[in-house]
Amino acid sequence: MSQFRISTAHPRILTVCPGANQGLGFITARILAASSKTNNHIILGSHSETKGSGSLSSLITSGCPAENLSTVQLDVTSNSSLSAAFSTISKTHSRLDVLINNAGIAPKIPSVREQYRQAMETNLIGAVTTTDTFIPLLRKSSSPRLLYISSEFGSLTIAADPNIRDFNVDVVAYRANKAAMNMIFVQQSKSLGKKGIRVWAVNPGWPATNLSGNAEAAAKRGAMDPEGGARVIVDAVEGRRDGDVEKRVDENGVLDW
């Protein structure tokens, strides 16, 4: 695991967890690490230490300052992994200013039970457990932010409207856990808001990443450039969506449920 000393006195500490080694999380980390305006230090949460180290090297090679980056092994489906990550970050940084719940899978396997179990275990239970683990570090921040990655696929309105493009997309397990996450978000916005933690549900759209199975194929089917989705996340992190706290947002504004 690679750790770099932070060169500035009071940096903003972020964790992008997990999946920061690829796709939306990786691009979000790159944009934030390269930003000179908000003095970011990004902790790349990755299921695999090897992949995390590889992504770290790629970001540094692309021009991101090494002192703005570090990695931590983090598997949101493992209590022991979460506890170890919490311990590492506590010792290294003592606080957390922003937590981005970026975990996400869309399993396509024959067993219906296993398909739903895997999706819920990572996308929903993993996000809730990750949040619960890191709340003590968020509360040590002077301006804590919590982001859940939402999706249009979790909208009951969209799922029920045959005139909307995504009406016939058959990813029921993924839709179900994102709909459940919307409820978790609403409830946590109320409870965590009382503790001074600001919460957003960020919809990055349908990005062309391997979450869809194959990024190139997804792009041919109309999926958007993932950098656009990542910038919606970055806007919430960097304060440009402060007027929309406790709401579900995308690049165009506030979304209905």
Short mmCIF file of C-alpha atoms in Angstrom, two decimals:
data_model
loop_
_atom_site.label_atom_id
_atom_site.label_comp_id
_atom_site.label_asym_id
_atom_site.label_seq_id
_atom_site.Cartn_x
_atom_site.Cartn_y
_atom_site.Cartn_z
CA MET A 1 0.00 0.00 0.00
CA SER A 2 1.46 3.39 -0.98
CA GLN A 3 1.20 6.38 1.33
CA PHE A 4 2.47 9.88 0.58
CA ARG A 5 3.04 12.67 3.09
CA ILE A 6 0.66 15.60 2.58
CA SER A 7 2.72 18.69 1.91
CA THR A 8 0.14 21.30 2.99
CA ALA A 9 -0.96 22.23 6.47
CA HIS A 10 -4.72 21.87 6.19
CA PRO A 11 -5.70 19.87 3.11
CA ARG A 12 -9.15 18.62 2.34
CA ILE A 13 -9.08 14.86 2.86
CA LEU A 14 -11.17 12.71 0.57
CA THR A 15 -11.81 9.04 0.22
CA VAL A 16 -13.16 7.64 -3.01
CA CYS A 17 -14.26 4.13 -2.07
CA PRO A 18 -14.13 1.67 -3.51
CA GLY A 19 -13.69 1.27 -7.25
CA ALA A 20 -11.40 4.29 -7.43
CA ASN A 21 -9.05 2.08 -9.43
CA GLN A 22 -11.32 2.28 -12.49
CA GLY A 23 -14.28 3.94 -14.15
CA LEU A 24 -16.15 6.80 -12.53
CA GLY A 25 -14.22 6.66 -9.26
CA PHE A 26 -10.87 6.80 -11.03
CA ILE A 27 -11.87 9.80 -13.15
CA THR A 28 -13.33 11.59 -10.13
CA ALA A 29 -10.07 11.01 -8.25
CA ARG A 30 -8.05 12.33 -11.19
CA ILE A 31 -10.06 15.55 -11.45
CA LEU A 32 -9.92 16.19 -7.71
CA ALA A 33 -6.25 15.33 -7.34
CA ALA A 34 -5.33 17.66 -10.20
CA SER A 35 -7.35 20.56 -8.77
CA SER A 36 -5.23 23.32 -7.27
CA LYS A 37 -8.24 25.30 -5.99
CA THR A 38 -9.36 23.14 -3.10
CA ASN A 39 -6.09 21.62 -1.92
CA ASN A 40 -7.32 18.03 -2.20
CA HIS A 41 -5.74 14.87 -0.92
CA ILE A 42 -7.41 11.80 -2.39
CA ILE A 43 -7.40 8.42 -0.70
CA LEU A 44 -8.05 5.82 -3.37
CA GLY A 45 -10.16 3.06 -1.88
CA SER A 46 -9.66 -0.14 -3.84
CA HIS A 47 -10.82 -3.73 -3.35
CA SER A 48 -7.36 -4.89 -4.43
CA GLU A 49 -4.10 -3.40 -3.17
CA THR A 50 -2.44 -4.28 -6.47
CA LYS A 51 -5.07 -2.47 -8.53
CA GLY A 52 -5.00 0.47 -6.15
CA SER A 53 -1.24 0.83 -6.52
CA GLY A 54 -1.56 0.56 -10.30
CA SER A 55 -4.18 3.30 -10.40
CA LEU A 56 -2.05 5.48 -8.14
CA SER A 57 0.87 5.13 -10.56
CA SER A 58 -1.39 5.93 -13.52
CA LEU A 59 -2.67 9.11 -11.85
CA ILE A 60 0.84 10.28 -11.04
CA THR A 61 1.99 9.51 -14.60
CA SER A 62 -0.94 11.56 -15.94
CA GLY A 63 0.30 14.60 -14.01
CA CYS A 64 -1.50 14.43 -10.66
CA PRO A 65 0.79 15.51 -7.79
CA ALA A 66 1.97 12.47 -5.85
CA GLU A 67 1.54 14.31 -2.55
CA ASN A 68 -2.19 14.65 -3.31
CA LEU A 69 -2.72 10.89 -3.45
CA SER A 70 -2.59 7.76 -1.33
CA THR A 71 -4.30 4.37 -1.33
CA VAL A 72 -6.08 2.13 1.11
CA GLN A 73 -7.39 -1.40 0.64
CA LEU A 74 -11.14 -1.26 1.11
CA ASP A 75 -13.76 -3.91 0.48
CA VAL A 76 -17.21 -2.57 1.43
CA THR A 77 -18.57 -6.09 1.84
CA SER A 78 -16.02 -6.90 4.57
CA ASN A 79 -16.30 -5.53 8.11
CA SER A 80 -12.66 -6.35 8.79
CA SER A 81 -11.54 -4.48 5.66
CA LEU A 82 -13.61 -1.44 6.62
CA SER A 83 -12.22 -1.49 10.16
CA ALA A 84 -8.66 -1.72 8.86
CA ALA A 85 -9.24 1.16 6.43
CA PHE A 86 -10.73 3.25 9.23
CA SER A 87 -7.70 2.55 11.41
CA THR A 88 -5.26 3.43 8.62
CA ILE A 89 -6.95 6.72 7.77
CA SER A 90 -7.37 7.62 11.45
CA LYS A 91 -3.65 7.21 12.07
CA THR A 92 -2.56 8.95 8.88
CA HIS A 93 -5.00 11.84 8.67
CA SER A 94 -7.13 11.91 11.86
CA ARG A 95 -10.21 13.20 10.03
CA LEU A 96 -12.23 12.88 6.83
CA ASP A 97 -13.80 15.86 5.07
CA VAL A 98 -15.56 14.05 2.24
CA LEU A 99 -16.74 10.48 1.82
CA ILE A 100 -17.84 9.41 -1.66
CA ASN A 101 -19.77 6.14 -1.68
CA ASN A 102 -18.69 5.02 -5.13
CA ALA A 103 -19.14 1.25 -4.74
CA GLY A 104 -21.20 -0.27 -7.52
CA ILE A 105 -21.73 -3.50 -9.39
CA ALA A 106 -24.39 -4.71 -11.83
CA PRO A 107 -24.13 -8.53 -11.61
CA LYS A 108 -25.44 -10.58 -14.52
CA ILE A 109 -25.54 -14.17 -13.35
CA PRO A 110 -28.12 -16.95 -13.84
CA SER A 111 -29.11 -17.25 -10.17
CA VAL A 112 -31.76 -14.63 -9.37
CA ARG A 113 -31.15 -14.94 -5.63
CA GLU A 114 -27.40 -14.49 -6.05
CA GLN A 115 -27.84 -11.61 -8.48
CA TYR A 116 -29.95 -9.66 -5.99
CA ARG A 117 -27.77 -10.63 -3.05
CA GLN A 118 -24.57 -9.44 -4.69
CA ALA A 119 -26.10 -6.17 -5.87
CA MET A 120 -27.58 -5.36 -2.47
CA GLU A 121 -24.48 -6.46 -0.56
CA THR A 122 -22.19 -4.11 -2.46
CA ASN A 123 -24.34 -1.25 -3.69
CA LEU A 124 -26.65 -0.77 -0.72
CA ILE A 125 -25.42 -2.54 2.42
CA GLY A 126 -21.82 -1.76 1.50
CA ALA A 127 -22.54 1.96 1.16
CA VAL A 128 -24.53 2.12 4.40
CA THR A 129 -21.86 0.20 6.32
CA THR A 130 -19.07 2.32 4.87
CA THR A 131 -20.88 5.48 5.95
CA ASP A 132 -21.46 4.10 9.44
CA THR A 133 -17.79 3.17 9.73
CA PHE A 134 -16.44 6.57 8.76
CA ILE A 135 -18.94 8.88 10.51
CA PRO A 136 -16.57 9.36 13.50
CA LEU A 137 -13.90 10.74 11.13
CA LEU A 138 -16.39 12.90 9.24
CA ARG A 139 -17.53 14.44 12.52
CA LYS A 140 -13.96 15.60 13.14
CA SER A 141 -14.12 17.75 10.01
CA SER A 142 -15.17 21.41 10.10
CA SER A 143 -17.19 20.92 6.90
CA PRO A 144 -18.04 17.22 6.38
CA ARG A 145 -19.67 16.06 3.15
CA LEU A 146 -21.20 12.69 2.30
CA LEU A 147 -22.05 11.70 -1.26
CA TYR A 148 -24.13 8.74 -2.36
CA ILE A 149 -23.93 7.82 -6.04
CA SER A 150 -27.52 7.66 -7.17
CA SER A 151 -28.89 6.61 -10.57
CA GLU A 152 -31.81 7.31 -12.85
CA PHE A 153 -32.33 3.54 -12.80
CA GLY A 154 -33.50 3.86 -9.18
CA SER A 155 -36.32 6.25 -10.08
CA LEU A 156 -39.82 4.78 -9.88
CA THR A 157 -41.04 7.57 -12.15
CA ILE A 158 -38.61 6.64 -14.92
CA ALA A 159 -39.14 2.91 -14.48
CA ALA A 160 -42.90 3.35 -14.93
CA ASP A 161 -42.84 5.73 -17.92
CA PRO A 162 -42.70 3.99 -21.34
CA ASN A 163 -41.82 7.29 -23.01
CA ILE A 164 -38.45 7.50 -21.25
CA ARG A 165 -35.43 5.94 -22.93
CA ASP A 166 -34.45 3.77 -19.96
CA PHE A 167 -37.93 2.24 -19.56
CA ASN A 168 -36.94 -1.10 -21.15
CA VAL A 169 -33.46 -1.47 -19.65
CA ASP A 170 -33.60 -4.83 -17.87
CA VAL A 171 -31.38 -4.43 -14.79
CA VAL A 172 -33.98 -5.07 -12.12
CA ALA A 173 -31.60 -5.98 -9.29
CA TYR A 174 -29.57 -2.82 -9.91
CA ARG A 175 -32.73 -0.69 -10.14
CA ALA A 176 -34.03 -2.14 -6.87
CA ASN A 177 -30.89 -1.42 -4.85
CA LYS A 178 -30.65 2.12 -6.22
CA ALA A 179 -34.30 2.76 -5.31
CA ALA A 180 -33.54 1.48 -1.80
CA MET A 181 -30.48 3.73 -1.64
CA ASN A 182 -32.68 6.73 -2.38
CA MET A 183 -34.69 5.95 0.76
CA ILE A 184 -31.51 5.47 2.80
CA PHE A 185 -30.28 8.83 1.51
CA VAL A 186 -33.48 10.62 2.52
CA GLN A 187 -33.40 9.17 6.01
CA GLN A 188 -29.69 9.79 6.53
CA SER A 189 -29.99 13.35 5.26
CA LYS A 190 -32.33 14.01 8.17
CA SER A 191 -30.32 12.25 10.86
CA LEU A 192 -26.81 13.22 9.74
CA GLY A 193 -27.86 16.78 8.96
CA LYS A 194 -28.49 17.23 12.68
CA LYS A 195 -24.85 16.26 13.26
CA GLY A 196 -23.58 18.83 10.77
CA ILE A 197 -22.87 16.35 7.95
CA ARG A 198 -24.17 17.57 4.60
CA VAL A 199 -25.44 14.84 2.28
CA TRP A 200 -26.08 14.65 -1.46
CA ALA A 201 -27.35 11.95 -3.80
CA VAL A 202 -25.44 12.48 -7.04
CA ASN A 203 -26.67 11.02 -10.31
CA PRO A 204 -23.76 10.81 -12.79
CA GLY A 205 -26.06 9.63 -15.57
CA TRP A 206 -25.32 6.50 -17.57
CA PRO A 207 -21.53 6.66 -17.99
CA ALA A 208 -19.66 4.47 -20.44
CA THR A 209 -17.74 2.38 -17.90
CA ASN A 210 -17.23 -1.33 -17.30
CA LEU A 211 -20.11 -1.25 -14.82
CA SER A 212 -22.27 -1.76 -17.90
CA GLY A 213 -20.25 -4.83 -18.82
CA ASN A 214 -18.06 -3.22 -21.47
CA ALA A 215 -17.34 0.51 -21.65
CA GLU A 216 -16.88 0.58 -25.42
CA ALA A 217 -20.11 -1.30 -26.06
CA ALA A 218 -21.96 0.95 -23.61
CA ALA A 219 -20.73 4.03 -25.46
CA LYS A 220 -22.07 2.63 -28.74
CA ARG A 221 -25.47 2.19 -27.05
CA GLY A 222 -25.54 5.85 -26.08
CA ALA A 223 -23.78 5.93 -22.71
CA MET A 224 -22.17 9.27 -21.92
CA ASP A 225 -18.53 10.20 -21.43
CA PRO A 226 -17.87 9.28 -17.77
CA GLU A 227 -15.95 12.52 -17.24
CA GLY A 228 -19.25 14.40 -17.42
CA GLY A 229 -20.67 12.25 -14.63
CA ALA A 230 -17.51 12.60 -12.58
CA ARG A 231 -17.74 16.37 -12.77
CA VAL A 232 -21.19 16.28 -11.17
CA ILE A 233 -19.55 14.54 -8.20
CA VAL A 234 -16.67 17.03 -8.20
CA ASP A 235 -19.12 19.96 -8.18
CA ALA A 236 -20.75 18.62 -5.00
CA VAL A 237 -17.36 18.06 -3.38
CA GLU A 238 -16.04 21.51 -4.27
CA GLY A 239 -19.09 23.48 -3.11
CA ARG A 240 -20.83 24.29 -6.38
CA ARG A 241 -23.94 22.33 -5.35
CA ASP A 242 -24.24 23.63 -1.80
CA GLY A 243 -27.66 25.07 -2.59
CA ASP A 244 -28.89 21.55 -3.34
CA VAL A 245 -27.86 19.82 -0.12
CA GLU A 246 -30.10 16.89 0.90
CA LYS A 247 -31.34 16.58 -2.68
CA ARG A 248 -30.74 14.29 -5.66
CA VAL A 249 -28.82 16.14 -8.33
CA ASP A 250 -27.38 15.67 -11.80
CA GLU A 251 -25.58 17.94 -14.26
CA ASN A 252 -28.82 19.77 -15.08
CA GLY A 253 -30.10 20.45 -11.57
CA VAL A 254 -32.31 18.82 -8.95
CA LEU A 255 -34.04 15.55 -9.83
CA ASP A 256 -37.42 14.14 -8.84
CA TRP A 257 -37.52 10.73 -7.18
#
